[in-house]
Amino acid sequence: MKTISYVIDPDGDIELVLSEPNSHQIIPKIHSDDYSTHTDLPDSDFDNPPATGRYTVFNELYTKPTAAAGTQKLEEDHESREVRMRISSKHLSFVSSTFRDLLLTSNKKDVSAQCSDCSSSPSRPFTRVHTIGWDAVALTIVLDAIHGRHAEIPRVINLGLLARIATVVEYYKCQEVIHVFFGYWQRNIIRQGGFPTTLCKRTLLWLYICMVFPGQEGIFASMARIVVTDFKGSAQITARMLQITTALRKLNEKRLDLIEQISDGLEDVQDTLYEEPGCVRGDPLCSSLTLGVLARMLYEYEYAEPPFIAPFDCYSVSTALKLVKECIEPMPQHGNPGPYVPRYIDPYDGRTYPCSIRGRMTPVVEKVEEELSLMRPADFKD
């Protein structure tokens, strides 16, 4: 067992023992045949940036063995490790109810078990608290912030480290003490890479971060919209140890609800076309042509593979909207001045055709679009 010591408070009465550092794998996986997913960033792009200052003591935890390394070096790389940090119960209890509860259940340990670097107060007893799996740098940054050791906390980090910090902050319920640094981190990450516009690992990391830190409703709404729009079912995403399982379940429920609204809307339009004597211009031929196109489309998708029926596995909201917005339907013969009348409606010409499937589905589409824009973090938590 190799031990790394990190002293935050030399007179601290707590020794926090982090076992299996960096074992929490939080970068989610997205399973899809879509081209956008194939071009997603590899997990290595979310590795922490090189540690600096006080945090360089942890660099050896992030060194990956290479084929050129000798046998002894490989054995050392696979040796189990732990991090021991000397910290203050007063600081922890003040900012974190989770730490406060942990300390109440901890027992005093023998003085001889003290960390060797904590010799400034050799006779002072301490409480040993165990934790496991956290990213060492992320945990240490949070603890430094709690203890007011702000000078060497990095102001520029990447999205992967911010997400790892967020997992620590969420678990220990200490958002307030990190809030000032979060502003620096967020601005720099946005400045460097902006926000994603399709469903990818970055989208899910931002979604989680916005659920941890308050005041991120606007960004959350954008990320949630992307997820719900492109999400094709619960089997598409593996969250790993990122705490978004509940959010994904509720976002999937939202996906199903919106697709059902579109499906029900198409069936309502079909029923109307069966019953109406003519379109809004009183033309029965227009209604008949539109009905034929819609009936054919619904039949094809009902028997497609996979079928467009509940629970709509492998269908996203964007796919369902595309059925409406890009379906090929004949141009109404009325209301088209000029010698040349195109045979089919151009879905991208910007015009509204009230008799068309798309025109009749406008209220449903607008409602779906509105609901996609009104999602809040509180709606997707436990």
mmCIF file of C-alpha atoms in Angstrom:
data_model
loop_
_atom_site.group_PDB
_atom_site.id
_atom_site.type_symbol
_atom_site.label_atom_id
_atom_site.label_comp_id
_atom_site.label_asym_id
_atom_site.label_seq_id
_atom_site.Cartn_x
_atom_site.Cartn_y
_atom_site.Cartn_z
ATOM 1 C CA MET A 1 0.000 0.000 0.000
ATOM 2 C CA LYS A 2 1.453 3.346 -1.039
ATOM 3 C CA THR A 3 0.294 6.395 0.917
ATOM 4 C CA ILE A 4 0.245 10.019 -0.224
ATOM 5 C CA SER A 5 -0.038 12.589 2.561
ATOM 6 C CA TYR A 6 -1.608 16.001 2.080
ATOM 7 C CA VAL A 7 -1.783 18.441 4.976
ATOM 8 C CA ILE A 8 -4.474 21.095 4.827
ATOM 9 C CA ASP A 9 -4.587 21.894 8.547
ATOM 10 C CA PRO A 10 -1.498 20.731 10.507
ATOM 11 C CA ASP A 11 -3.491 21.042 13.733
ATOM 12 C CA GLY A 12 -6.551 19.374 12.272
ATOM 13 C CA ASP A 13 -8.444 16.817 14.310
ATOM 14 C CA ILE A 14 -9.559 14.767 11.290
ATOM 15 C CA GLU A 15 -7.596 12.394 9.100
ATOM 16 C CA LEU A 16 -9.547 11.749 5.928
ATOM 17 C CA VAL A 17 -8.407 8.521 4.272
ATOM 18 C CA LEU A 18 -9.208 8.276 0.571
ATOM 19 C CA SER A 19 -8.954 4.672 -0.611
ATOM 20 C CA GLU A 20 -8.846 3.685 -4.288
ATOM 21 C CA PRO A 21 -8.402 7.277 -5.480
ATOM 22 C CA ASN A 22 -9.635 8.095 -8.989
ATOM 23 C CA SER A 23 -11.625 4.858 -9.284
ATOM 24 C CA HIS A 24 -14.972 6.602 -9.819
ATOM 25 C CA GLN A 25 -15.541 6.569 -13.574
ATOM 26 C CA ILE A 26 -17.961 9.396 -14.315
ATOM 27 C CA ILE A 27 -17.620 9.997 -18.061
ATOM 28 C CA PRO A 28 -20.866 8.563 -19.481
ATOM 29 C CA LYS A 29 -21.120 6.383 -22.564
ATOM 30 C CA ILE A 30 -23.559 6.971 -25.406
ATOM 31 C CA HIS A 31 -24.471 3.959 -27.532
ATOM 32 C CA SER A 32 -25.698 4.883 -30.983
ATOM 33 C CA ASP A 33 -25.059 4.341 -34.664
ATOM 34 C CA ASP A 34 -25.477 8.042 -35.375
ATOM 35 C CA TYR A 35 -22.565 9.822 -37.017
ATOM 36 C CA SER A 36 -22.618 12.536 -34.333
ATOM 37 C CA THR A 37 -21.916 9.947 -31.644
ATOM 38 C CA HIS A 38 -19.125 8.367 -33.668
ATOM 39 C CA THR A 39 -17.380 11.746 -33.644
ATOM 40 C CA ASP A 40 -17.806 12.199 -29.884
ATOM 41 C CA LEU A 41 -14.700 12.970 -27.862
ATOM 42 C CA PRO A 42 -12.757 10.053 -26.361
ATOM 43 C CA ASP A 43 -12.789 9.690 -22.583
ATOM 44 C CA SER A 44 -9.149 10.755 -22.466
ATOM 45 C CA ASP A 45 -10.158 14.266 -23.555
ATOM 46 C CA PHE A 46 -11.829 14.630 -20.164
ATOM 47 C CA ASP A 47 -8.743 13.664 -18.149
ATOM 48 C CA ASN A 48 -7.696 16.244 -15.582
ATOM 49 C CA PRO A 49 -5.210 18.867 -16.763
ATOM 50 C CA PRO A 50 -1.697 18.505 -15.304
ATOM 51 C CA ALA A 51 -1.672 19.385 -11.612
ATOM 52 C CA THR A 52 0.287 22.439 -10.503
ATOM 53 C CA GLY A 53 1.482 23.918 -7.225
ATOM 54 C CA ARG A 54 0.452 21.993 -4.129
ATOM 55 C CA TYR A 55 -1.450 19.486 -6.239
ATOM 56 C CA THR A 56 1.617 18.077 -8.026
ATOM 57 C CA VAL A 57 1.915 15.565 -5.179
ATOM 58 C CA PHE A 58 -0.982 13.713 -6.852
ATOM 59 C CA ASN A 59 0.525 13.548 -10.351
ATOM 60 C CA GLU A 60 1.729 9.983 -9.820
ATOM 61 C CA LEU A 61 -1.900 8.892 -9.400
ATOM 62 C CA TYR A 62 -2.607 9.966 -12.976
ATOM 63 C CA THR A 63 0.462 8.490 -14.669
ATOM 64 C CA LYS A 64 -0.598 5.770 -17.082
ATOM 65 C CA PRO A 65 1.766 2.804 -17.549
ATOM 66 C CA THR A 66 3.373 2.458 -20.964
ATOM 67 C CA ALA A 67 4.532 -0.608 -22.855
ATOM 68 C CA ALA A 68 8.116 0.576 -22.543
ATOM 69 C CA ALA A 69 7.985 0.557 -18.745
ATOM 70 C CA GLY A 70 9.890 -2.182 -16.946
ATOM 71 C CA THR A 71 8.272 -4.977 -14.952
ATOM 72 C CA GLN A 72 9.103 -3.350 -11.630
ATOM 73 C CA LYS A 73 7.598 -0.041 -12.786
ATOM 74 C CA LEU A 74 4.407 -1.768 -13.918
ATOM 75 C CA GLU A 75 4.091 -3.514 -10.566
ATOM 76 C CA GLU A 76 4.512 -0.178 -8.799
ATOM 77 C CA ASP A 77 1.838 1.392 -11.006
ATOM 78 C CA HIS A 78 -0.614 -1.337 -9.995
ATOM 79 C CA GLU A 79 0.203 -1.089 -6.290
ATOM 80 C CA SER A 80 -2.828 -0.060 -4.240
ATOM 81 C CA ARG A 81 -2.730 3.522 -3.035
ATOM 82 C CA GLU A 82 -4.453 5.780 -0.591
ATOM 83 C CA VAL A 83 -4.428 9.472 0.212
ATOM 84 C CA ARG A 84 -4.418 10.742 3.798
ATOM 85 C CA MET A 85 -5.416 14.338 4.443
ATOM 86 C CA ARG A 86 -5.219 16.224 7.724
ATOM 87 C CA ILE A 87 -8.216 18.528 8.017
ATOM 88 C CA SER A 88 -10.382 20.375 10.538
ATOM 89 C CA SER A 89 -13.750 19.128 11.791
ATOM 90 C CA LYS A 90 -14.806 22.696 12.584
ATOM 91 C CA HIS A 91 -14.486 23.801 8.977
ATOM 92 C CA LEU A 92 -16.101 20.636 7.633
ATOM 93 C CA SER A 93 -19.060 20.692 9.998
ATOM 94 C CA PHE A 94 -19.762 24.338 9.279
ATOM 95 C CA VAL A 95 -20.181 23.927 5.509
ATOM 96 C CA SER A 96 -21.232 20.286 5.051
ATOM 97 C CA SER A 97 -24.076 18.444 6.732
ATOM 98 C CA THR A 98 -22.739 15.218 5.216
ATOM 99 C CA PHE A 99 -19.380 15.651 6.936
ATOM 100 C CA ARG A 100 -21.172 16.588 10.135
ATOM 101 C CA ASP A 101 -23.117 13.330 10.101
ATOM 102 C CA LEU A 102 -19.961 11.339 9.295
ATOM 103 C CA LEU A 103 -18.111 12.839 12.237
ATOM 104 C CA LEU A 104 -20.910 11.952 14.619
ATOM 105 C CA THR A 105 -20.502 8.274 13.745
ATOM 106 C CA SER A 106 -16.686 8.201 13.755
ATOM 107 C CA ASN A 107 -14.550 6.999 16.663
ATOM 108 C CA LYS A 108 -11.336 8.453 18.045
ATOM 109 C CA LYS A 109 -8.245 6.552 16.904
ATOM 110 C CA ASP A 110 -4.917 5.942 18.626
ATOM 111 C CA VAL A 111 -2.483 8.876 18.480
ATOM 112 C CA SER A 112 0.293 6.668 17.132
ATOM 113 C CA ALA A 113 -1.670 6.235 13.905
ATOM 114 C CA GLN A 114 -1.231 9.889 12.959
ATOM 115 C CA CYS A 115 -0.011 10.903 9.520
ATOM 116 C CA SER A 116 3.771 11.247 9.615
ATOM 117 C CA ASP A 117 3.633 14.747 8.112
ATOM 118 C CA CYS A 118 1.415 16.036 10.900
ATOM 119 C CA SER A 119 4.140 16.341 13.531
ATOM 120 C CA SER A 120 3.371 19.940 14.459
ATOM 121 C CA SER A 121 0.848 18.675 16.975
ATOM 122 C CA PRO A 122 2.051 15.125 17.742
ATOM 123 C CA SER A 123 0.017 14.559 20.869
ATOM 124 C CA ARG A 124 -3.309 15.708 19.538
ATOM 125 C CA PRO A 125 -5.791 12.870 18.949
ATOM 126 C CA PHE A 126 -7.731 12.777 15.726
ATOM 127 C CA THR A 127 -10.747 11.132 14.189
ATOM 128 C CA ARG A 128 -10.142 8.991 11.152
ATOM 129 C CA VAL A 129 -12.819 9.176 8.474
ATOM 130 C CA HIS A 130 -12.757 6.894 5.449
ATOM 131 C CA THR A 131 -13.982 7.594 1.955
ATOM 132 C CA ILE A 132 -13.395 5.841 -1.341
ATOM 133 C CA GLY A 133 -13.078 6.380 -5.055
ATOM 134 C CA TRP A 134 -13.096 10.169 -5.415
ATOM 135 C CA ASP A 135 -10.793 11.919 -7.820
ATOM 136 C CA ALA A 136 -7.916 13.001 -5.570
ATOM 137 C CA VAL A 137 -7.407 16.457 -7.066
ATOM 138 C CA ALA A 138 -11.146 17.198 -7.159
ATOM 139 C CA LEU A 139 -11.573 16.196 -3.516
ATOM 140 C CA THR A 140 -8.517 18.185 -2.443
ATOM 141 C CA ILE A 141 -9.659 21.330 -4.267
ATOM 142 C CA VAL A 142 -13.000 21.141 -2.463
ATOM 143 C CA LEU A 143 -11.320 20.605 0.918
ATOM 144 C CA ASP A 144 -8.875 23.463 0.302
ATOM 145 C CA ALA A 145 -11.813 25.744 -0.492
ATOM 146 C CA ILE A 146 -13.610 24.656 2.684
ATOM 147 C CA HIS A 147 -10.528 25.492 4.765
ATOM 148 C CA GLY A 148 -9.942 28.867 3.112
ATOM 149 C CA ARG A 149 -6.740 27.782 1.359
ATOM 150 C CA HIS A 150 -7.632 29.549 -1.874
ATOM 151 C CA ALA A 151 -4.278 30.800 -3.177
ATOM 152 C CA GLU A 152 -3.306 27.731 -5.214
ATOM 153 C CA ILE A 153 -6.769 26.557 -6.253
ATOM 154 C CA PRO A 154 -6.621 26.656 -10.074
ATOM 155 C CA ARG A 155 -8.813 29.241 -11.798
ATOM 156 C CA VAL A 156 -8.702 27.406 -15.128
ATOM 157 C CA ILE A 157 -9.729 23.748 -15.362
ATOM 158 C CA ASN A 158 -11.407 21.559 -17.968
ATOM 159 C CA LEU A 159 -14.916 20.140 -18.119
ATOM 160 C CA GLY A 160 -13.848 16.710 -16.876
ATOM 161 C CA LEU A 161 -12.312 18.078 -13.673
ATOM 162 C CA LEU A 162 -15.285 20.396 -13.127
ATOM 163 C CA ALA A 163 -17.610 17.391 -13.333
ATOM 164 C CA ARG A 164 -15.436 15.477 -10.848
ATOM 165 C CA ILE A 165 -15.496 18.446 -8.480
ATOM 166 C CA ALA A 166 -19.277 18.561 -8.887
ATOM 167 C CA THR A 167 -19.586 14.920 -7.777
ATOM 168 C CA VAL A 168 -17.702 15.747 -4.565
ATOM 169 C CA VAL A 169 -19.696 18.935 -4.008
ATOM 170 C CA GLU A 170 -23.012 17.147 -4.507
ATOM 171 C CA TYR A 171 -22.152 14.303 -2.136
ATOM 172 C CA TYR A 172 -20.837 16.527 0.640
ATOM 173 C CA LYS A 173 -23.451 19.257 0.065
ATOM 174 C CA CYS A 174 -21.013 22.158 0.019
ATOM 175 C CA GLN A 175 -22.100 24.134 -3.059
ATOM 176 C CA GLU A 176 -21.853 27.510 -1.356
ATOM 177 C CA VAL A 177 -18.149 27.305 -0.555
ATOM 178 C CA ILE A 178 -17.292 26.418 -4.182
ATOM 179 C CA HIS A 179 -19.646 28.930 -5.799
ATOM 180 C CA VAL A 180 -17.064 31.692 -6.386
ATOM 181 C CA PHE A 181 -14.601 29.314 -8.044
ATOM 182 C CA PHE A 182 -17.376 27.758 -10.098
ATOM 183 C CA GLY A 183 -17.918 31.095 -11.824
ATOM 184 C CA TYR A 184 -14.250 31.256 -12.913
ATOM 185 C CA TRP A 185 -14.225 27.656 -14.071
ATOM 186 C CA GLN A 186 -17.465 27.865 -15.982
ATOM 187 C CA ARG A 187 -16.570 31.054 -17.851
ATOM 188 C CA ASN A 188 -13.198 29.705 -18.969
ATOM 189 C CA ILE A 189 -14.608 26.377 -20.127
ATOM 190 C CA ILE A 190 -17.350 28.133 -22.105
ATOM 191 C CA ARG A 191 -14.808 30.558 -23.582
ATOM 192 C CA GLN A 192 -12.619 27.700 -24.766
ATOM 193 C CA GLY A 193 -15.200 25.259 -26.076
ATOM 194 C CA GLY A 194 -18.672 26.777 -25.966
ATOM 195 C CA PHE A 195 -21.677 24.551 -25.405
ATOM 196 C CA PRO A 196 -22.536 21.352 -27.279
ATOM 197 C CA THR A 197 -25.432 21.415 -29.732
ATOM 198 C CA THR A 198 -25.982 17.650 -30.059
ATOM 199 C CA LEU A 199 -26.288 14.766 -27.623
ATOM 200 C CA CYS A 200 -22.750 13.888 -26.535
ATOM 201 C CA LYS A 201 -20.673 13.351 -23.399
ATOM 202 C CA ARG A 202 -20.229 17.096 -22.936
ATOM 203 C CA THR A 203 -24.006 17.569 -22.982
ATOM 204 C CA LEU A 204 -24.484 15.046 -20.185
ATOM 205 C CA LEU A 205 -21.649 16.487 -18.093
ATOM 206 C CA TRP A 206 -23.088 20.002 -18.372
ATOM 207 C CA LEU A 207 -26.539 18.631 -17.548
ATOM 208 C CA TYR A 208 -25.181 17.120 -14.336
ATOM 209 C CA ILE A 209 -23.128 20.178 -13.384
ATOM 210 C CA CYS A 210 -26.174 22.419 -13.790
ATOM 211 C CA MET A 211 -28.118 20.157 -11.427
ATOM 212 C CA VAL A 212 -25.420 20.441 -8.748
ATOM 213 C CA PHE A 213 -24.750 24.174 -8.797
ATOM 214 C CA PRO A 214 -27.622 26.656 -8.319
ATOM 215 C CA GLY A 215 -28.509 29.401 -10.767
ATOM 216 C CA GLN A 216 -27.908 27.365 -13.924
ATOM 217 C CA GLU A 217 -31.503 27.078 -15.113
ATOM 218 C CA GLY A 218 -30.811 28.568 -18.553
ATOM 219 C CA ILE A 219 -27.916 26.255 -19.366
ATOM 220 C CA PHE A 220 -29.796 23.277 -17.937
ATOM 221 C CA ALA A 221 -32.808 24.035 -20.143
ATOM 222 C CA SER A 222 -30.565 24.072 -23.230
ATOM 223 C CA MET A 223 -28.829 20.807 -22.322
ATOM 224 C CA ALA A 224 -32.081 19.096 -21.317
ATOM 225 C CA ARG A 225 -33.641 20.166 -24.612
ATOM 226 C CA ILE A 226 -30.759 18.549 -26.506
ATOM 227 C CA VAL A 227 -31.064 15.331 -24.494
ATOM 228 C CA VAL A 228 -34.836 15.039 -24.877
ATOM 229 C CA THR A 229 -34.703 15.988 -28.557
ATOM 230 C CA ASP A 230 -31.987 13.462 -29.501
ATOM 231 C CA PHE A 231 -32.522 10.789 -26.815
ATOM 232 C CA LYS A 232 -33.730 7.432 -28.195
ATOM 233 C CA GLY A 233 -34.401 5.511 -24.996
ATOM 234 C CA SER A 234 -32.821 4.476 -21.727
ATOM 235 C CA ALA A 235 -30.591 1.850 -23.367
ATOM 236 C CA GLN A 236 -28.774 4.546 -25.345
ATOM 237 C CA ILE A 237 -26.859 6.010 -22.379
ATOM 238 C CA THR A 238 -24.744 4.366 -19.690
ATOM 239 C CA ALA A 239 -24.301 6.882 -16.891
ATOM 240 C CA ARG A 240 -21.535 4.893 -15.156
ATOM 241 C CA MET A 241 -20.968 6.654 -11.798
ATOM 242 C CA LEU A 242 -22.283 10.052 -12.893
ATOM 243 C CA GLN A 243 -25.369 10.728 -10.800
ATOM 244 C CA ILE A 244 -27.788 11.371 -13.653
ATOM 245 C CA THR A 245 -29.765 8.120 -13.587
ATOM 246 C CA THR A 246 -32.866 9.744 -12.107
ATOM 247 C CA ALA A 247 -32.588 12.709 -14.463
ATOM 248 C CA LEU A 248 -32.240 10.414 -17.485
ATOM 249 C CA ARG A 249 -35.254 8.383 -16.405
ATOM 250 C CA LYS A 250 -37.368 11.526 -16.114
ATOM 251 C CA LEU A 251 -36.001 12.960 -19.351
ATOM 252 C CA ASN A 252 -36.907 9.686 -21.052
ATOM 253 C CA GLU A 253 -40.423 10.007 -19.640
ATOM 254 C CA LYS A 254 -40.528 13.504 -21.118
ATOM 255 C CA ARG A 255 -39.326 12.119 -24.448
ATOM 256 C CA LEU A 256 -42.125 9.545 -24.457
ATOM 257 C CA ASP A 257 -44.732 12.145 -23.515
ATOM 258 C CA LEU A 258 -43.718 14.491 -26.340
ATOM 259 C CA ILE A 259 -43.566 11.716 -28.934
ATOM 260 C CA GLU A 260 -46.996 10.520 -27.812
ATOM 261 C CA GLN A 261 -48.315 14.060 -28.283
ATOM 262 C CA ILE A 262 -47.010 14.022 -31.852
ATOM 263 C CA SER A 263 -48.368 10.521 -32.527
ATOM 264 C CA ASP A 264 -51.770 11.384 -31.048
ATOM 265 C CA GLY A 265 -51.799 14.627 -33.035
ATOM 266 C CA LEU A 266 -51.259 12.754 -36.295
ATOM 267 C CA GLU A 267 -54.088 10.362 -35.443
ATOM 268 C CA ASP A 268 -56.363 13.300 -34.620
ATOM 269 C CA VAL A 269 -55.558 14.883 -37.984
ATOM 270 C CA GLN A 270 -56.355 11.576 -39.680
ATOM 271 C CA ASP A 271 -59.724 11.368 -37.893
ATOM 272 C CA THR A 272 -60.509 14.948 -38.913
ATOM 273 C CA LEU A 273 -59.658 14.224 -42.537
ATOM 274 C CA TYR A 274 -61.976 11.207 -42.501
ATOM 275 C CA GLU A 275 -64.875 13.274 -41.197
ATOM 276 C CA GLU A 276 -64.554 16.759 -42.730
ATOM 277 C CA PRO A 277 -66.458 17.524 -45.964
ATOM 278 C CA GLY A 278 -63.523 19.531 -47.277
ATOM 279 C CA CYS A 279 -60.429 21.493 -46.304
ATOM 280 C CA VAL A 280 -60.437 25.067 -44.993
ATOM 281 C CA ARG A 281 -61.037 26.212 -48.573
ATOM 282 C CA GLY A 282 -63.951 23.785 -48.921
ATOM 283 C CA ASP A 283 -62.077 21.526 -51.336
ATOM 284 C CA PRO A 284 -62.899 17.831 -50.682
ATOM 285 C CA LEU A 285 -60.162 16.705 -53.107
ATOM 286 C CA CYS A 286 -57.549 18.507 -50.995
ATOM 287 C CA SER A 287 -58.697 16.622 -47.873
ATOM 288 C CA SER A 288 -58.711 13.316 -49.740
ATOM 289 C CA LEU A 289 -55.165 13.778 -51.045
ATOM 290 C CA THR A 290 -53.857 14.764 -47.615
ATOM 291 C CA LEU A 291 -55.659 11.835 -45.988
ATOM 292 C CA GLY A 292 -54.103 9.404 -48.441
ATOM 293 C CA VAL A 293 -50.605 10.727 -47.787
ATOM 294 C CA LEU A 294 -51.075 10.642 -44.003
ATOM 295 C CA ALA A 295 -52.629 7.161 -43.957
ATOM 296 C CA ARG A 296 -49.781 5.828 -46.073
ATOM 297 C CA MET A 297 -47.168 7.490 -43.848
ATOM 298 C CA LEU A 298 -48.695 6.165 -40.615
ATOM 299 C CA TYR A 299 -48.936 2.665 -42.068
ATOM 300 C CA GLU A 300 -45.290 2.687 -43.170
ATOM 301 C CA TYR A 301 -44.011 3.844 -39.795
ATOM 302 C CA GLU A 302 -46.286 1.532 -37.823
ATOM 303 C CA TYR A 303 -44.736 -1.432 -39.616
ATOM 304 C CA ALA A 304 -41.228 -0.017 -39.836
ATOM 305 C CA GLU A 305 -38.305 -1.549 -37.965
ATOM 306 C CA PRO A 306 -38.480 -0.452 -35.236
ATOM 307 C CA PRO A 307 -42.186 0.435 -35.383
ATOM 308 C CA PHE A 308 -43.358 3.946 -34.537
ATOM 309 C CA ILE A 309 -45.563 2.792 -31.670
ATOM 310 C CA ALA A 310 -45.314 3.076 -27.886
ATOM 311 C CA PRO A 311 -42.850 2.859 -26.157
ATOM 312 C CA PHE A 312 -41.163 4.373 -29.250
ATOM 313 C CA ASP A 313 -37.823 2.663 -28.660
ATOM 314 C CA CYS A 314 -35.069 4.014 -30.911
ATOM 315 C CA TYR A 315 -37.157 7.087 -31.771
ATOM 316 C CA SER A 316 -36.225 10.570 -30.621
ATOM 317 C CA VAL A 317 -38.391 13.667 -30.454
ATOM 318 C CA SER A 318 -36.404 15.094 -33.367
ATOM 319 C CA THR A 319 -37.244 12.008 -35.440
ATOM 320 C CA ALA A 320 -40.932 12.334 -34.584
ATOM 321 C CA LEU A 321 -40.923 16.037 -35.460
ATOM 322 C CA LYS A 322 -39.198 15.215 -38.724
ATOM 323 C CA LEU A 323 -42.145 12.975 -39.678
ATOM 324 C CA VAL A 324 -44.332 16.053 -39.499
ATOM 325 C CA LYS A 325 -42.017 18.746 -40.819
ATOM 326 C CA GLU A 326 -40.452 16.872 -43.719
ATOM 327 C CA CYS A 327 -43.179 14.545 -44.953
ATOM 328 C CA ILE A 328 -43.711 14.632 -48.715
ATOM 329 C CA GLU A 329 -47.233 15.786 -49.512
ATOM 330 C CA PRO A 330 -48.918 17.202 -52.623
ATOM 331 C CA MET A 331 -49.205 20.942 -53.142
ATOM 332 C CA PRO A 332 -52.813 22.152 -52.651
ATOM 333 C CA GLN A 333 -54.279 23.201 -55.989
ATOM 334 C CA HIS A 334 -56.048 26.231 -54.522
ATOM 335 C CA GLY A 335 -54.356 29.440 -53.473
ATOM 336 C CA ASN A 336 -51.351 29.047 -55.797
ATOM 337 C CA PRO A 337 -51.185 31.974 -58.234
ATOM 338 C CA GLY A 338 -49.040 31.816 -61.339
ATOM 339 C CA PRO A 339 -48.785 29.464 -64.291
ATOM 340 C CA TYR A 340 -46.533 26.980 -62.530
ATOM 341 C CA VAL A 341 -47.690 25.078 -59.462
ATOM 342 C CA PRO A 342 -45.130 22.686 -57.909
ATOM 343 C CA ARG A 343 -46.336 19.137 -57.371
ATOM 344 C CA TYR A 344 -45.134 18.882 -53.777
ATOM 345 C CA ILE A 345 -44.800 21.182 -50.797
ATOM 346 C CA ASP A 346 -41.260 22.294 -50.072
ATOM 347 C CA PRO A 347 -40.907 21.863 -46.283
ATOM 348 C CA TYR A 348 -38.208 24.541 -46.214
ATOM 349 C CA ASP A 349 -39.891 27.300 -48.232
ATOM 350 C CA GLY A 350 -41.060 29.059 -45.066
ATOM 351 C CA ARG A 351 -44.712 29.163 -46.137
ATOM 352 C CA THR A 352 -47.649 27.854 -44.146
ATOM 353 C CA TYR A 353 -50.146 25.559 -45.862
ATOM 354 C CA PRO A 354 -53.142 25.158 -43.512
ATOM 355 C CA CYS A 355 -54.464 22.176 -45.458
ATOM 356 C CA SER A 356 -51.224 20.211 -45.236
ATOM 357 C CA ILE A 357 -50.278 17.705 -42.546
ATOM 358 C CA ARG A 358 -47.642 20.092 -41.286
ATOM 359 C CA GLY A 359 -50.081 23.007 -41.258
ATOM 360 C CA ARG A 360 -52.708 21.019 -39.367
ATOM 361 C CA MET A 361 -50.079 19.825 -36.868
ATOM 362 C CA THR A 362 -48.802 23.345 -36.147
ATOM 363 C CA PRO A 363 -50.525 23.665 -32.714
ATOM 364 C CA VAL A 364 -49.102 20.301 -31.607
ATOM 365 C CA VAL A 365 -45.603 21.122 -32.845
ATOM 366 C CA GLU A 366 -45.672 24.531 -31.148
ATOM 367 C CA LYS A 367 -46.742 22.937 -27.856
ATOM 368 C CA VAL A 368 -43.938 20.371 -28.080
ATOM 369 C CA GLU A 369 -41.399 23.103 -28.845
ATOM 370 C CA GLU A 370 -42.643 25.148 -25.899
ATOM 371 C CA GLU A 371 -42.342 22.223 -23.488
ATOM 372 C CA LEU A 372 -38.819 21.544 -24.734
ATOM 373 C CA SER A 373 -37.870 25.069 -23.665
ATOM 374 C CA LEU A 374 -39.396 25.005 -20.178
ATOM 375 C CA MET A 375 -37.453 22.252 -18.402
ATOM 376 C CA ARG A 376 -35.910 23.081 -15.004
ATOM 377 C CA PRO A 377 -33.352 21.206 -12.847
ATOM 378 C CA ALA A 378 -35.834 20.756 -9.994
ATOM 379 C CA ASP A 379 -38.167 18.792 -12.272
ATOM 380 C CA PHE A 380 -35.591 16.054 -12.853
ATOM 381 C CA LYS A 381 -34.235 15.387 -9.369
ATOM 382 C CA ASP A 382 -35.404 12.816 -6.830
#
